[in-house]
PDB file of N, CA and C in Angstrom:
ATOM      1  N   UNK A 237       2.181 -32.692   1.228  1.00 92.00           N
ATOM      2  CA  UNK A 237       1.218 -31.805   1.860  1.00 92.00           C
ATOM      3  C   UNK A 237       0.211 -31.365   0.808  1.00 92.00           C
ATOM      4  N   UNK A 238      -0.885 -31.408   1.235  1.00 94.00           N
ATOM      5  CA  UNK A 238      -2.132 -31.237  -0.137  1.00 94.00           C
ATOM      6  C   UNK A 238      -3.078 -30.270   0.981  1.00 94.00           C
ATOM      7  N   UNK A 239      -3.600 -29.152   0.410  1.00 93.00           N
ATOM      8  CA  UNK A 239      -3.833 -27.907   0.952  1.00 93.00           C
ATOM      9  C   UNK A 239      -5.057 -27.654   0.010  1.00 93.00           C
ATOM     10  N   UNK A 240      -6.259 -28.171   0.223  1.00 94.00           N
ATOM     11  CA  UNK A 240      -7.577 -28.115  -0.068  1.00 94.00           C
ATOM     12  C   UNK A 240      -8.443 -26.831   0.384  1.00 94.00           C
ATOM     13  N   UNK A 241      -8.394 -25.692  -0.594  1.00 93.00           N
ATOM     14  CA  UNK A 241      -9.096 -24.542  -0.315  1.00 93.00           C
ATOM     15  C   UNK A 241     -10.757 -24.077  -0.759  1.00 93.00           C
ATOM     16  N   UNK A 242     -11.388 -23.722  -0.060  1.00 94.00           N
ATOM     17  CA  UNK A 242     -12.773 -24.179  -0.507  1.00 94.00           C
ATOM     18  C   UNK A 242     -13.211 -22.475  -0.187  1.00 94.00           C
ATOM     19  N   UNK A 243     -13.767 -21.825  -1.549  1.00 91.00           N
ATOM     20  CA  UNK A 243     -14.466 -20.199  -1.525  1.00 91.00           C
ATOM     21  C   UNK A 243     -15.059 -20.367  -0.329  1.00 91.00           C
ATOM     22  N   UNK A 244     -15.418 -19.041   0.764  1.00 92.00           N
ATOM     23  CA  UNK A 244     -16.194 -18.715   1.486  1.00 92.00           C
ATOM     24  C   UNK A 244     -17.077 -17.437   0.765  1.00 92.00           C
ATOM     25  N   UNK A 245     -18.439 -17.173   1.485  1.00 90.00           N
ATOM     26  CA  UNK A 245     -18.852 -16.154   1.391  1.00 90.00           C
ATOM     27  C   UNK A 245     -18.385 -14.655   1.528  1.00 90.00           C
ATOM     28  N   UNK A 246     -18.586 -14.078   0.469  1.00 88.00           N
ATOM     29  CA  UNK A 246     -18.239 -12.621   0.619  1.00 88.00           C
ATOM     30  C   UNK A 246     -19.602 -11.788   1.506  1.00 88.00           C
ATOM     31  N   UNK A 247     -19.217 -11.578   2.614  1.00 88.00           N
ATOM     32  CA  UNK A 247     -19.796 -11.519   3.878  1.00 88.00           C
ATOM     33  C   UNK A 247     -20.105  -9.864   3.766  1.00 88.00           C
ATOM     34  N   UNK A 248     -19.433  -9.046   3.549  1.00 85.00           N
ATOM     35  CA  UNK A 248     -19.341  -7.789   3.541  1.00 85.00           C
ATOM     36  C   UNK A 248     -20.801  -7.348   2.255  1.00 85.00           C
ATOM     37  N   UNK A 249     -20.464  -8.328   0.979  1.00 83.00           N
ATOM     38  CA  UNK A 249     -21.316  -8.403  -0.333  1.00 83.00           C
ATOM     39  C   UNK A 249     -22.874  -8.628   0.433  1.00 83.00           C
ATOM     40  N   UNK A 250     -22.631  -9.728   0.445  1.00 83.00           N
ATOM     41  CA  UNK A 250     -23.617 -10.268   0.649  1.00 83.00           C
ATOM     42  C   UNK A 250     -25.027  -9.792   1.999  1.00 83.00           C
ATOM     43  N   UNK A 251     -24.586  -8.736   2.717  1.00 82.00           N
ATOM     44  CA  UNK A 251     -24.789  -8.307   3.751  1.00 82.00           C
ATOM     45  C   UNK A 251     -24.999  -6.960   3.516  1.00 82.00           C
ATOM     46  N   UNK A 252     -25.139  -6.512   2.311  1.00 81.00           N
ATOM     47  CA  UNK A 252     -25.282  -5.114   2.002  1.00 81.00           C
ATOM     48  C   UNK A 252     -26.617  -4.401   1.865  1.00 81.00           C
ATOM     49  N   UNK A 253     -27.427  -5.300   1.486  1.00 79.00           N
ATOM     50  CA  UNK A 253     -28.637  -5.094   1.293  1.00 79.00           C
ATOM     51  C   UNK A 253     -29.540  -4.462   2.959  1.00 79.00           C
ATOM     52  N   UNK A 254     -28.939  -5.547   4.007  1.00 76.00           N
ATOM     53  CA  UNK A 254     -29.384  -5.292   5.304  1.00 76.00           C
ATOM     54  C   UNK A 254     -29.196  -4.507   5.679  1.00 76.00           C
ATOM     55  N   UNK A 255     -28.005  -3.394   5.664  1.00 78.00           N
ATOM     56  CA  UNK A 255     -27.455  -2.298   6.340  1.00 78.00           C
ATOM     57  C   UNK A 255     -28.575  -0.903   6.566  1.00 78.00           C
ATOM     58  N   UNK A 256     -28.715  -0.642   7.677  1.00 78.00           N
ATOM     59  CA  UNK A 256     -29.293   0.251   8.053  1.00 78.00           C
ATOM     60  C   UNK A 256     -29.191   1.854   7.596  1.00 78.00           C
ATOM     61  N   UNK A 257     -29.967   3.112   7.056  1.00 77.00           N
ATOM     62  CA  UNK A 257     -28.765   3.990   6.179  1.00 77.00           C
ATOM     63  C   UNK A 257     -28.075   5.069   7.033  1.00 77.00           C
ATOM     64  N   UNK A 258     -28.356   4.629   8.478  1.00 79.00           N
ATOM     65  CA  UNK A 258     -27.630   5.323   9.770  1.00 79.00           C
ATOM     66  C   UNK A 258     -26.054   4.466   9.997  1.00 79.00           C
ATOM     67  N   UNK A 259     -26.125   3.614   9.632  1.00 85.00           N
ATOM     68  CA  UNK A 259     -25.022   2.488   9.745  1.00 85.00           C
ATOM     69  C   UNK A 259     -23.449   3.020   9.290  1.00 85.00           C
ATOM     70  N   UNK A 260     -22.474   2.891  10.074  1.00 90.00           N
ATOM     71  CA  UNK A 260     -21.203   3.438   9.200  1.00 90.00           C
ATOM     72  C   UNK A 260     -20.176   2.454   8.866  1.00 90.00           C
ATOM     73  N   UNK A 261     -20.358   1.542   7.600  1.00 90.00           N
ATOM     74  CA  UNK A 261     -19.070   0.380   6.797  1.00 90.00           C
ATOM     75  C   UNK A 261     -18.018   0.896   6.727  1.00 90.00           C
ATOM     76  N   UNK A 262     -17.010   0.099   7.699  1.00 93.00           N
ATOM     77  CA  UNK A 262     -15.551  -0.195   7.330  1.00 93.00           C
ATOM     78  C   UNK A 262     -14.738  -1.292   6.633  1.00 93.00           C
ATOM     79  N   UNK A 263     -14.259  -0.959   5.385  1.00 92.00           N
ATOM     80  CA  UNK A 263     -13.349  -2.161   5.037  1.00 92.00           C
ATOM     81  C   UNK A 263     -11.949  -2.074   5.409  1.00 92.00           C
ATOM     82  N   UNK A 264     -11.541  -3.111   4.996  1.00 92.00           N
ATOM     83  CA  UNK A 264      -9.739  -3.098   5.020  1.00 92.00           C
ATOM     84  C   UNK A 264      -9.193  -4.065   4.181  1.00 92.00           C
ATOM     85  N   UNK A 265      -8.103  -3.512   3.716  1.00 90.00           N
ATOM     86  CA  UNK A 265      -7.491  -4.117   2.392  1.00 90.00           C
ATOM     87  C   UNK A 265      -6.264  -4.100   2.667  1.00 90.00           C
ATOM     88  N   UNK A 266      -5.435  -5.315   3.119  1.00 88.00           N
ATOM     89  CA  UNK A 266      -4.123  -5.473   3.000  1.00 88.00           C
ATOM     90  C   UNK A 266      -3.657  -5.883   1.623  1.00 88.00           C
ATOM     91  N   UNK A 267      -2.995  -5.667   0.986  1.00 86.00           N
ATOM     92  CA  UNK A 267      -2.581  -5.124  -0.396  1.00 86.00           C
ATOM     93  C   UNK A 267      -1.119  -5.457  -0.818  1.00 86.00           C
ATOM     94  N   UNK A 268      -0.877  -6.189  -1.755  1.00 86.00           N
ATOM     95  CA  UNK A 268       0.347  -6.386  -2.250  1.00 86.00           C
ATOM     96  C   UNK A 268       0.398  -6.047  -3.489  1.00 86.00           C
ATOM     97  N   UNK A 269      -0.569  -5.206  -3.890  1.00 86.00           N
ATOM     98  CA  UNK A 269      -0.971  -4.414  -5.722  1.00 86.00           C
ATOM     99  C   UNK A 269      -1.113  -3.132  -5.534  1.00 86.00           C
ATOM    100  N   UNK A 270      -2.197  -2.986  -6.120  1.00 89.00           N
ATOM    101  CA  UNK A 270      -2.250  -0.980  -6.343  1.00 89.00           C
ATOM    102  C   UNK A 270      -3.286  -0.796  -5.349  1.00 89.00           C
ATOM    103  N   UNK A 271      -2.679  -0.337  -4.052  1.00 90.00           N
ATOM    104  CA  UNK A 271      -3.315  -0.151  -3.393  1.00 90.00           C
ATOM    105  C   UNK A 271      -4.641   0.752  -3.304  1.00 90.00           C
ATOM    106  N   UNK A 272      -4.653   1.643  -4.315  1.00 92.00           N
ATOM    107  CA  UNK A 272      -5.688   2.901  -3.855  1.00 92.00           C
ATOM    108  C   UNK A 272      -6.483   2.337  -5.051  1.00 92.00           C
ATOM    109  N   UNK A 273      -5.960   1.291  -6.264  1.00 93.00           N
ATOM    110  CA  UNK A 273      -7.489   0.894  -6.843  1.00 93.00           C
ATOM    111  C   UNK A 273      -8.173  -0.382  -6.033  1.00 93.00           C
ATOM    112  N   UNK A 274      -7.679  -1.211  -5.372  1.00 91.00           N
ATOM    113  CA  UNK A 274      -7.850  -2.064  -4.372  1.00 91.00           C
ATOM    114  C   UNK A 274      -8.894  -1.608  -3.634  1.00 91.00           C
ATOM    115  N   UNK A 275      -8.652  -0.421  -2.901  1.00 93.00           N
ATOM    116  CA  UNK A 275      -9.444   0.039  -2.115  1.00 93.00           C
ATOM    117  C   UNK A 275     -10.785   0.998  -2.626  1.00 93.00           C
ATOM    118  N   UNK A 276     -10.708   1.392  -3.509  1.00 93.00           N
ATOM    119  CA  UNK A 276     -11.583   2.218  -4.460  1.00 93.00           C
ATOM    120  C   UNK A 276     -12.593   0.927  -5.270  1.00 93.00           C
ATOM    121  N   UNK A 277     -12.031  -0.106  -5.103  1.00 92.00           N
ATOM    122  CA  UNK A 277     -13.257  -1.142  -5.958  1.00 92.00           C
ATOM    123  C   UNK A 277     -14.365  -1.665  -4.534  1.00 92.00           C
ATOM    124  N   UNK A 278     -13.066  -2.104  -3.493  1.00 91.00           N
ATOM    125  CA  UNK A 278     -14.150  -2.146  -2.309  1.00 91.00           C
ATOM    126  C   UNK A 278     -14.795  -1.155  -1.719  1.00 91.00           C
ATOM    127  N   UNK A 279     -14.607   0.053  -1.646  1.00 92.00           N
ATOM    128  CA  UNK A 279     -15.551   1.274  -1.455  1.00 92.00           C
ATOM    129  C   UNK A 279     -16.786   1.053  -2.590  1.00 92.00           C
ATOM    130  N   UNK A 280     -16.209   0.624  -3.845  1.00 91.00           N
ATOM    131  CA  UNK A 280     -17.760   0.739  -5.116  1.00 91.00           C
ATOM    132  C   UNK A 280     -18.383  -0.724  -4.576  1.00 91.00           C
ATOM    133  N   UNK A 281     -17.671  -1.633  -4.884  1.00 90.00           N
ATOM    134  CA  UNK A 281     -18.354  -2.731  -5.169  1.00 90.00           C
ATOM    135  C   UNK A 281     -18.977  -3.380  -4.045  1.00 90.00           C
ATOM    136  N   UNK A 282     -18.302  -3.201  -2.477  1.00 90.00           N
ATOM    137  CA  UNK A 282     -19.170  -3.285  -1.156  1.00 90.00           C
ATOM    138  C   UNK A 282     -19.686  -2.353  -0.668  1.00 90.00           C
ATOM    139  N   UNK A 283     -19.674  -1.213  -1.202  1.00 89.00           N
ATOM    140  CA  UNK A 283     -20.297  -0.284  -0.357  1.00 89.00           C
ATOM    141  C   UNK A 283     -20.528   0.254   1.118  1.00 89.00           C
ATOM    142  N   UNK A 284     -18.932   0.182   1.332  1.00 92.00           N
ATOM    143  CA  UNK A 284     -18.322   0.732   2.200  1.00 92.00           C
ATOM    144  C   UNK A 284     -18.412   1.825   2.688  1.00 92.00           C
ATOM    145  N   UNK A 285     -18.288   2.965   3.444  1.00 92.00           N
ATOM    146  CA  UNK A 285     -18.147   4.174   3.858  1.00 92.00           C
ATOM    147  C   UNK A 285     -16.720   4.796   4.194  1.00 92.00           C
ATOM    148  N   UNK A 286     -15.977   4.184   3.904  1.00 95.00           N
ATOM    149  CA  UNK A 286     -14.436   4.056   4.734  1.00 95.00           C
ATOM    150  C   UNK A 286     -13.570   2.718   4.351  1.00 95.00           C
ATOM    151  N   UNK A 287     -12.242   2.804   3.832  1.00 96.00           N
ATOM    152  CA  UNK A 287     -11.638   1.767   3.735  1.00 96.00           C
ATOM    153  C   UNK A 287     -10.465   2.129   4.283  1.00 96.00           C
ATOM    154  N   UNK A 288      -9.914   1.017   5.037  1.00 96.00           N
ATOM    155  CA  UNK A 288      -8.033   1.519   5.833  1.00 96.00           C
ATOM    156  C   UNK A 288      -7.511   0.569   5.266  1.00 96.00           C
ATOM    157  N   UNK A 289      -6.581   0.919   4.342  1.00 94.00           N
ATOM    158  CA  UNK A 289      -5.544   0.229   3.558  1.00 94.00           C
ATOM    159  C   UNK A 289      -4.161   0.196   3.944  1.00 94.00           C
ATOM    160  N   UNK A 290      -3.674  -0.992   3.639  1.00 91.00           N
ATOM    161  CA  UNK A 290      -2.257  -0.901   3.836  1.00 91.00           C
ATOM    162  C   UNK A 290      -1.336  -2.018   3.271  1.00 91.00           C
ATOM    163  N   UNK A 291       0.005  -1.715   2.977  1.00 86.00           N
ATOM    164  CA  UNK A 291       0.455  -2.883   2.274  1.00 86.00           C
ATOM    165  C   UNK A 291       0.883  -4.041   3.044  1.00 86.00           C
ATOM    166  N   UNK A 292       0.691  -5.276   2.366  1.00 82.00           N
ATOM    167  CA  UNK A 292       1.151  -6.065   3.129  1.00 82.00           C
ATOM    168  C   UNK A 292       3.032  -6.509   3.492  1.00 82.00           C
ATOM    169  N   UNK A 293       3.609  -5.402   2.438  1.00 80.00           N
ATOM    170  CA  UNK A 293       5.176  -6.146   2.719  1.00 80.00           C
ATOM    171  C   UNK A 293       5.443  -4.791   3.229  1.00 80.00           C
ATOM    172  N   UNK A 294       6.747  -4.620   4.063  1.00 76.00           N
ATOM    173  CA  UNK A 294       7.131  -3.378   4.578  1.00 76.00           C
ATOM    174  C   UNK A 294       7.629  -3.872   6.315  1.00 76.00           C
ATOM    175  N   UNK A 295       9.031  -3.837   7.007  1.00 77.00           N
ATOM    176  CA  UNK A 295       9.001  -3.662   7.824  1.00 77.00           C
ATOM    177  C   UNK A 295       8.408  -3.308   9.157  1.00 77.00           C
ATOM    178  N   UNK A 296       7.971  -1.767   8.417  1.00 77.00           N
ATOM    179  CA  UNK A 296       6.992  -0.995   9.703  1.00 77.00           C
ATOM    180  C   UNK A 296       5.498  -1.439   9.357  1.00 77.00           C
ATOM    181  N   UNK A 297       5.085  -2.132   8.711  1.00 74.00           N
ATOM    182  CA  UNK A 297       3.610  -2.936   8.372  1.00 74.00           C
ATOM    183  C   UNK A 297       3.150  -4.048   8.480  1.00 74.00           C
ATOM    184  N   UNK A 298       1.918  -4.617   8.418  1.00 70.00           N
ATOM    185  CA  UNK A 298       1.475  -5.412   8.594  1.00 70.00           C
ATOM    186  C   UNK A 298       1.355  -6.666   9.883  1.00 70.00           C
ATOM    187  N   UNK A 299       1.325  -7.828   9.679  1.00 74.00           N
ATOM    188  CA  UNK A 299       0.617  -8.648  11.139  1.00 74.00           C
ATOM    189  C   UNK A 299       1.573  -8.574  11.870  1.00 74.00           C
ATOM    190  N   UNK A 300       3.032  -8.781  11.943  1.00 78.00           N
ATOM    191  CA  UNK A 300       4.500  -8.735  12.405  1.00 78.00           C
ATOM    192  C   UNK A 300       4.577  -7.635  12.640  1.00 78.00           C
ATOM    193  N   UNK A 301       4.183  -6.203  12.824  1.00 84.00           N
ATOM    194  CA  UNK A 301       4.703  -5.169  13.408  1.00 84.00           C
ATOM    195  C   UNK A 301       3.778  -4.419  14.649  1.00 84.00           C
ATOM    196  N   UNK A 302       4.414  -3.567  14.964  1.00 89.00           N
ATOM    197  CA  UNK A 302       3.451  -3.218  16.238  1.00 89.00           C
ATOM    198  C   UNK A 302       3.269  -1.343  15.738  1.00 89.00           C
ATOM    199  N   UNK A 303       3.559  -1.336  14.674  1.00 91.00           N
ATOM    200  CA  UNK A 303       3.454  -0.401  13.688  1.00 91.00           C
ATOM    201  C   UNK A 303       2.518  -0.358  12.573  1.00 91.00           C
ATOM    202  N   UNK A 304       1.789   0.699  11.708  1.00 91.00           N
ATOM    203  CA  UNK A 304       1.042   0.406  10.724  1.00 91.00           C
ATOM    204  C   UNK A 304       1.650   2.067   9.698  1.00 91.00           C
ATOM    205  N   UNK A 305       1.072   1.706   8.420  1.00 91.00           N
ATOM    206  CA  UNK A 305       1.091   2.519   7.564  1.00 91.00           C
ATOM    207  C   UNK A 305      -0.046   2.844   6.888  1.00 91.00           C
ATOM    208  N   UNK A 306      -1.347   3.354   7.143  1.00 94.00           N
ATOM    209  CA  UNK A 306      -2.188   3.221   6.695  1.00 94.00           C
ATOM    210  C   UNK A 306      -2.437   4.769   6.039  1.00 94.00           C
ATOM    211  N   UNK A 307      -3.663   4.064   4.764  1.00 95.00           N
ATOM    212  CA  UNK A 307      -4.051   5.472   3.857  1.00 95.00           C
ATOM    213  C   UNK A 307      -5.887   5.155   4.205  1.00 95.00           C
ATOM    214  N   UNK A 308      -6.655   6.339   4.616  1.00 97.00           N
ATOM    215  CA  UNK A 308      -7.743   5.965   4.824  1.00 97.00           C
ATOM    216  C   UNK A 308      -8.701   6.585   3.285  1.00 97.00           C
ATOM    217  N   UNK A 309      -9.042   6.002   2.826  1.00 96.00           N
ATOM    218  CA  UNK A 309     -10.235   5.485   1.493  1.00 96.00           C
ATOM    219  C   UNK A 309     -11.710   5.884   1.906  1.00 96.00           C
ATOM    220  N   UNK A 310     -12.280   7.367   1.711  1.00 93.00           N
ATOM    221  CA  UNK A 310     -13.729   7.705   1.875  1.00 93.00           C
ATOM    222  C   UNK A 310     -14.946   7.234   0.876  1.00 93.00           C
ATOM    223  N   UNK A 311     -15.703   7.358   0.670  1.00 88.00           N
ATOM    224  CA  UNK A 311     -16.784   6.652  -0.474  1.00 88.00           C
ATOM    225  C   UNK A 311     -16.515   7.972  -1.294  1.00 88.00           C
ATOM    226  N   UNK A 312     -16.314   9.477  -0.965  1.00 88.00           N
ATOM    227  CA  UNK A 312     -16.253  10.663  -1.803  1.00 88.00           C
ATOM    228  C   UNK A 312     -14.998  10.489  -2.691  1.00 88.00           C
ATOM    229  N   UNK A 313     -13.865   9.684  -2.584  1.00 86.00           N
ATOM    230  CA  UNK A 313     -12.790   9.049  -3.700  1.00 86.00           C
ATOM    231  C   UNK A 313     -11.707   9.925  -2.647  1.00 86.00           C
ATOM    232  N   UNK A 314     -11.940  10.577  -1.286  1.00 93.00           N
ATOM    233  CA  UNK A 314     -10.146  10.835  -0.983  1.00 93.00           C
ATOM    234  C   UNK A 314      -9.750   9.933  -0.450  1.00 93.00           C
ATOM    235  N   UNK A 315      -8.819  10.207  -0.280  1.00 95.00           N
ATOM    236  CA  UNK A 315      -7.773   9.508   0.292  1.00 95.00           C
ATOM    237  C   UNK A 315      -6.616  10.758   1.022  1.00 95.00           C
ATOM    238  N   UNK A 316      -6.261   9.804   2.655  1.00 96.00           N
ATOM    239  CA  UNK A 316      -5.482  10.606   3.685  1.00 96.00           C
ATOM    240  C   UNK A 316      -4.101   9.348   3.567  1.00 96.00           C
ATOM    241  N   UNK A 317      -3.439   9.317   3.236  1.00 95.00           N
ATOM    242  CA  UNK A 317      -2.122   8.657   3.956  1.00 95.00           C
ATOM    243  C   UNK A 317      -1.203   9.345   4.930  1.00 95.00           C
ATOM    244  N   UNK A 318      -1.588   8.413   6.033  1.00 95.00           N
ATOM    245  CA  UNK A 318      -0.769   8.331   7.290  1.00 95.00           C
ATOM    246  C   UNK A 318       0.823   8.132   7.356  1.00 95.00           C
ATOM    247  N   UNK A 319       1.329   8.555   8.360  1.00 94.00           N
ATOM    248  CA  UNK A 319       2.708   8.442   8.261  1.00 94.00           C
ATOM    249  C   UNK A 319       2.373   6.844   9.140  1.00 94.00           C
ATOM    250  N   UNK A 320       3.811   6.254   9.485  1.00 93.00           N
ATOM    251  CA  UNK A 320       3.945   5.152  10.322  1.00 93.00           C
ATOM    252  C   UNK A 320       3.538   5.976  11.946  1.00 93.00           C
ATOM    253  N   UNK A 321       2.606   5.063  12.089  1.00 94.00           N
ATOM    254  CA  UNK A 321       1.955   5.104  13.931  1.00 94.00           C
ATOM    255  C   UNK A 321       1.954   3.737  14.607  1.00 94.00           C
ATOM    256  N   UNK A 322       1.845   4.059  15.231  1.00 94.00           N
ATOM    257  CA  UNK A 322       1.744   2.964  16.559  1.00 94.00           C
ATOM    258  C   UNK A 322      -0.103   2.070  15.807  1.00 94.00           C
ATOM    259  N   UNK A 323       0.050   0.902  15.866  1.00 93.00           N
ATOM    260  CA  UNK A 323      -1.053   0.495  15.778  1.00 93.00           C
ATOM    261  C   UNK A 323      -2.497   1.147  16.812  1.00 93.00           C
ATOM    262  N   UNK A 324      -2.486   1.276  17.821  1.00 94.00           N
ATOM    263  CA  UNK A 324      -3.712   1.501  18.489  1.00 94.00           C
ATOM    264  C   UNK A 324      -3.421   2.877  18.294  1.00 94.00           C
ATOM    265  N   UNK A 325      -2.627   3.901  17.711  1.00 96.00           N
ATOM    266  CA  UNK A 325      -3.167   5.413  17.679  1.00 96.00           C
ATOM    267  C   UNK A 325      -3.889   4.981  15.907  1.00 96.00           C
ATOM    268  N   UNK A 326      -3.671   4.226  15.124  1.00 95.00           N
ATOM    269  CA  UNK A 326      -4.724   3.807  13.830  1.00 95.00           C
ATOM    270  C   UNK A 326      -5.674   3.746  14.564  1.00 95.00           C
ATOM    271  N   UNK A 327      -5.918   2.844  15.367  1.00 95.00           N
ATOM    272  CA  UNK A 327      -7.124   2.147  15.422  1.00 95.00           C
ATOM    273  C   UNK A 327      -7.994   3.689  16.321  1.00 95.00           C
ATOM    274  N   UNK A 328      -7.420   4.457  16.868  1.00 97.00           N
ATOM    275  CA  UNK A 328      -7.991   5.606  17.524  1.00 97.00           C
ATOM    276  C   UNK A 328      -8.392   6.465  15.843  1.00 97.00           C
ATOM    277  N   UNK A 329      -7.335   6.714  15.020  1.00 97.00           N
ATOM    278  CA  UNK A 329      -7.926   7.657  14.281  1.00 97.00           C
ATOM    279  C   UNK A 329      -8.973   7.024  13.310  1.00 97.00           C
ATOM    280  N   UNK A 330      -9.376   5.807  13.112  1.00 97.00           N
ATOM    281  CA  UNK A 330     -10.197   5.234  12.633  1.00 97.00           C
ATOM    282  C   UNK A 330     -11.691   5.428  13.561  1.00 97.00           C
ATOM    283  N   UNK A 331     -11.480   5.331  15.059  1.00 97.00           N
ATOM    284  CA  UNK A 331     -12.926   5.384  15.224  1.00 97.00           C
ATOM    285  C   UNK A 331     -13.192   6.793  15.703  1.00 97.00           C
ATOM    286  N   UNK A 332     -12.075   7.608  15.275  1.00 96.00           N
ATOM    287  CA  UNK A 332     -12.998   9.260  15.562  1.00 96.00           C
ATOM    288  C   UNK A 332     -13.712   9.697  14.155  1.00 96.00           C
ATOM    289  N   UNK A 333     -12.908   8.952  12.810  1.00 95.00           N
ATOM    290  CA  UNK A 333     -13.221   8.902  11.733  1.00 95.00           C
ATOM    291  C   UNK A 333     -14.882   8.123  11.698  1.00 95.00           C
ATOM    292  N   UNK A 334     -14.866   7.043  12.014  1.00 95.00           N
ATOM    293  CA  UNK A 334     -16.428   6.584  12.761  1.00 95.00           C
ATOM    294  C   UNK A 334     -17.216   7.501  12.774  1.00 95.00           C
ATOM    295  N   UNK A 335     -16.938   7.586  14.119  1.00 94.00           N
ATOM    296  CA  UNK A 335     -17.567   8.816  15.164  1.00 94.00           C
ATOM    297  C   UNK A 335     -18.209   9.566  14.491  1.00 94.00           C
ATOM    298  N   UNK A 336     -17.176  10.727  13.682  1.00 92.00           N
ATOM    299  CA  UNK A 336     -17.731  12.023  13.034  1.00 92.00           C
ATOM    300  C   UNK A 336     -18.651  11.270  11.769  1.00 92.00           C
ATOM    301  N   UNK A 337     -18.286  10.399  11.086  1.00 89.00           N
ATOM    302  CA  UNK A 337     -19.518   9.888   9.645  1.00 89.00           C
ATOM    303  C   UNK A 337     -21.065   9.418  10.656  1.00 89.00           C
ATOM    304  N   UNK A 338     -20.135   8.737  11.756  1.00 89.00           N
ATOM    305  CA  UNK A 338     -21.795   8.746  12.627  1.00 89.00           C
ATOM    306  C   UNK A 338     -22.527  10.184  12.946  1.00 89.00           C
ATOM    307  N   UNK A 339     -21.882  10.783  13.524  1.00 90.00           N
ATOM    308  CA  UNK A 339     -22.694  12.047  13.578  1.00 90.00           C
ATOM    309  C   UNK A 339     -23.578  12.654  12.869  1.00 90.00           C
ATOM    310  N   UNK A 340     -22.478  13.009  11.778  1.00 85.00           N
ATOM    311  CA  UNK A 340     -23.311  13.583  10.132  1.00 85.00           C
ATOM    312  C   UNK A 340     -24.458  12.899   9.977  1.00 85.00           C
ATOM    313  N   UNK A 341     -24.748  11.288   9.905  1.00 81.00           N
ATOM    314  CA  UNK A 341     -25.467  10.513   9.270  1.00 81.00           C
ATOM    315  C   UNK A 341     -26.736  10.921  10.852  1.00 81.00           C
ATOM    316  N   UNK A 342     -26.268  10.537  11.536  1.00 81.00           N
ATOM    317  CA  UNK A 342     -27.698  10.684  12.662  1.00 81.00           C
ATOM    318  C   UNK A 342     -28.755  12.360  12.839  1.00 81.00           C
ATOM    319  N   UNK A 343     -27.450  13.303  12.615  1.00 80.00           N
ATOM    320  CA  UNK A 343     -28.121  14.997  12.540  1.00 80.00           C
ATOM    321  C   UNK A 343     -28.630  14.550  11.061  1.00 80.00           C
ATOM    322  N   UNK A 344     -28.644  13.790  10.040  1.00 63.00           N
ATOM    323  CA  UNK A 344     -29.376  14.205   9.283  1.00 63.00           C
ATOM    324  C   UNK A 344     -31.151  13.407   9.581  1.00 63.00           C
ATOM    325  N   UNK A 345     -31.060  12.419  10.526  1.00 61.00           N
ATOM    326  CA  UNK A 345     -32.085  11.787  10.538  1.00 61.00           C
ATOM    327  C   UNK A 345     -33.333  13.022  11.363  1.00 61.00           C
ATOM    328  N   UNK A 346     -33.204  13.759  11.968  1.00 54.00           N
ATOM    329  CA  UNK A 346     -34.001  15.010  12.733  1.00 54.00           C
ATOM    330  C   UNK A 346     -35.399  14.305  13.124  1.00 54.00           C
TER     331      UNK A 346
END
């Protein structure tokens, strides 16, 4: 078996320039290292607004579970870690997290 891997574009990079400054970037970093510098380089280096991290080994985590463990990553350097939730209550506290950076960003446009 011979398994020929060929770089793709860093899509997120490369796409940064276009972003609108009403616009609100989410990354995500499944992680088998240090997670919170993982996520702290893609907040600098893509210029993100938000990163939801999580590890990739763990029972209650990742593609195999119907569970997540996530820590959410702001561009201001906090960080919230979540207990284990149900995947779609993440995906809810992620887009109220949205939501409210949308807000802020549009009341400032007046």
């Amino acid at each position: 078996l011979a398994l020929h891997l060929v770089a793709t574009p860093d899509v997120a990079l490369e796409t940064r320039s276009l972003r609108r400054s009403t616009a609100v970037t989410v990354g995500f970093a499944l992680e088998t290292g240090e997670l919170r510098d993982e996520a702290m380089r893609k907040l600098r280096d893509k210029g993100f607004d938000l990163v939801v991290a999580n590890r990739a080994q763990g029972a209650d985590s990742g593609f195999q579970s119907d569970t997540n463990r996530v820590t959410f990553f702001s561009a201001d350097g906090e960080a919230e870690e979540r207990p284990v939730l149900p995947k779609d209550e993440v995906a809810e506290e992620l887009l109220d997290r949205v939501a409210d950076a949308a807000r802020s960003r549009w009341s400032g446009c007046g």
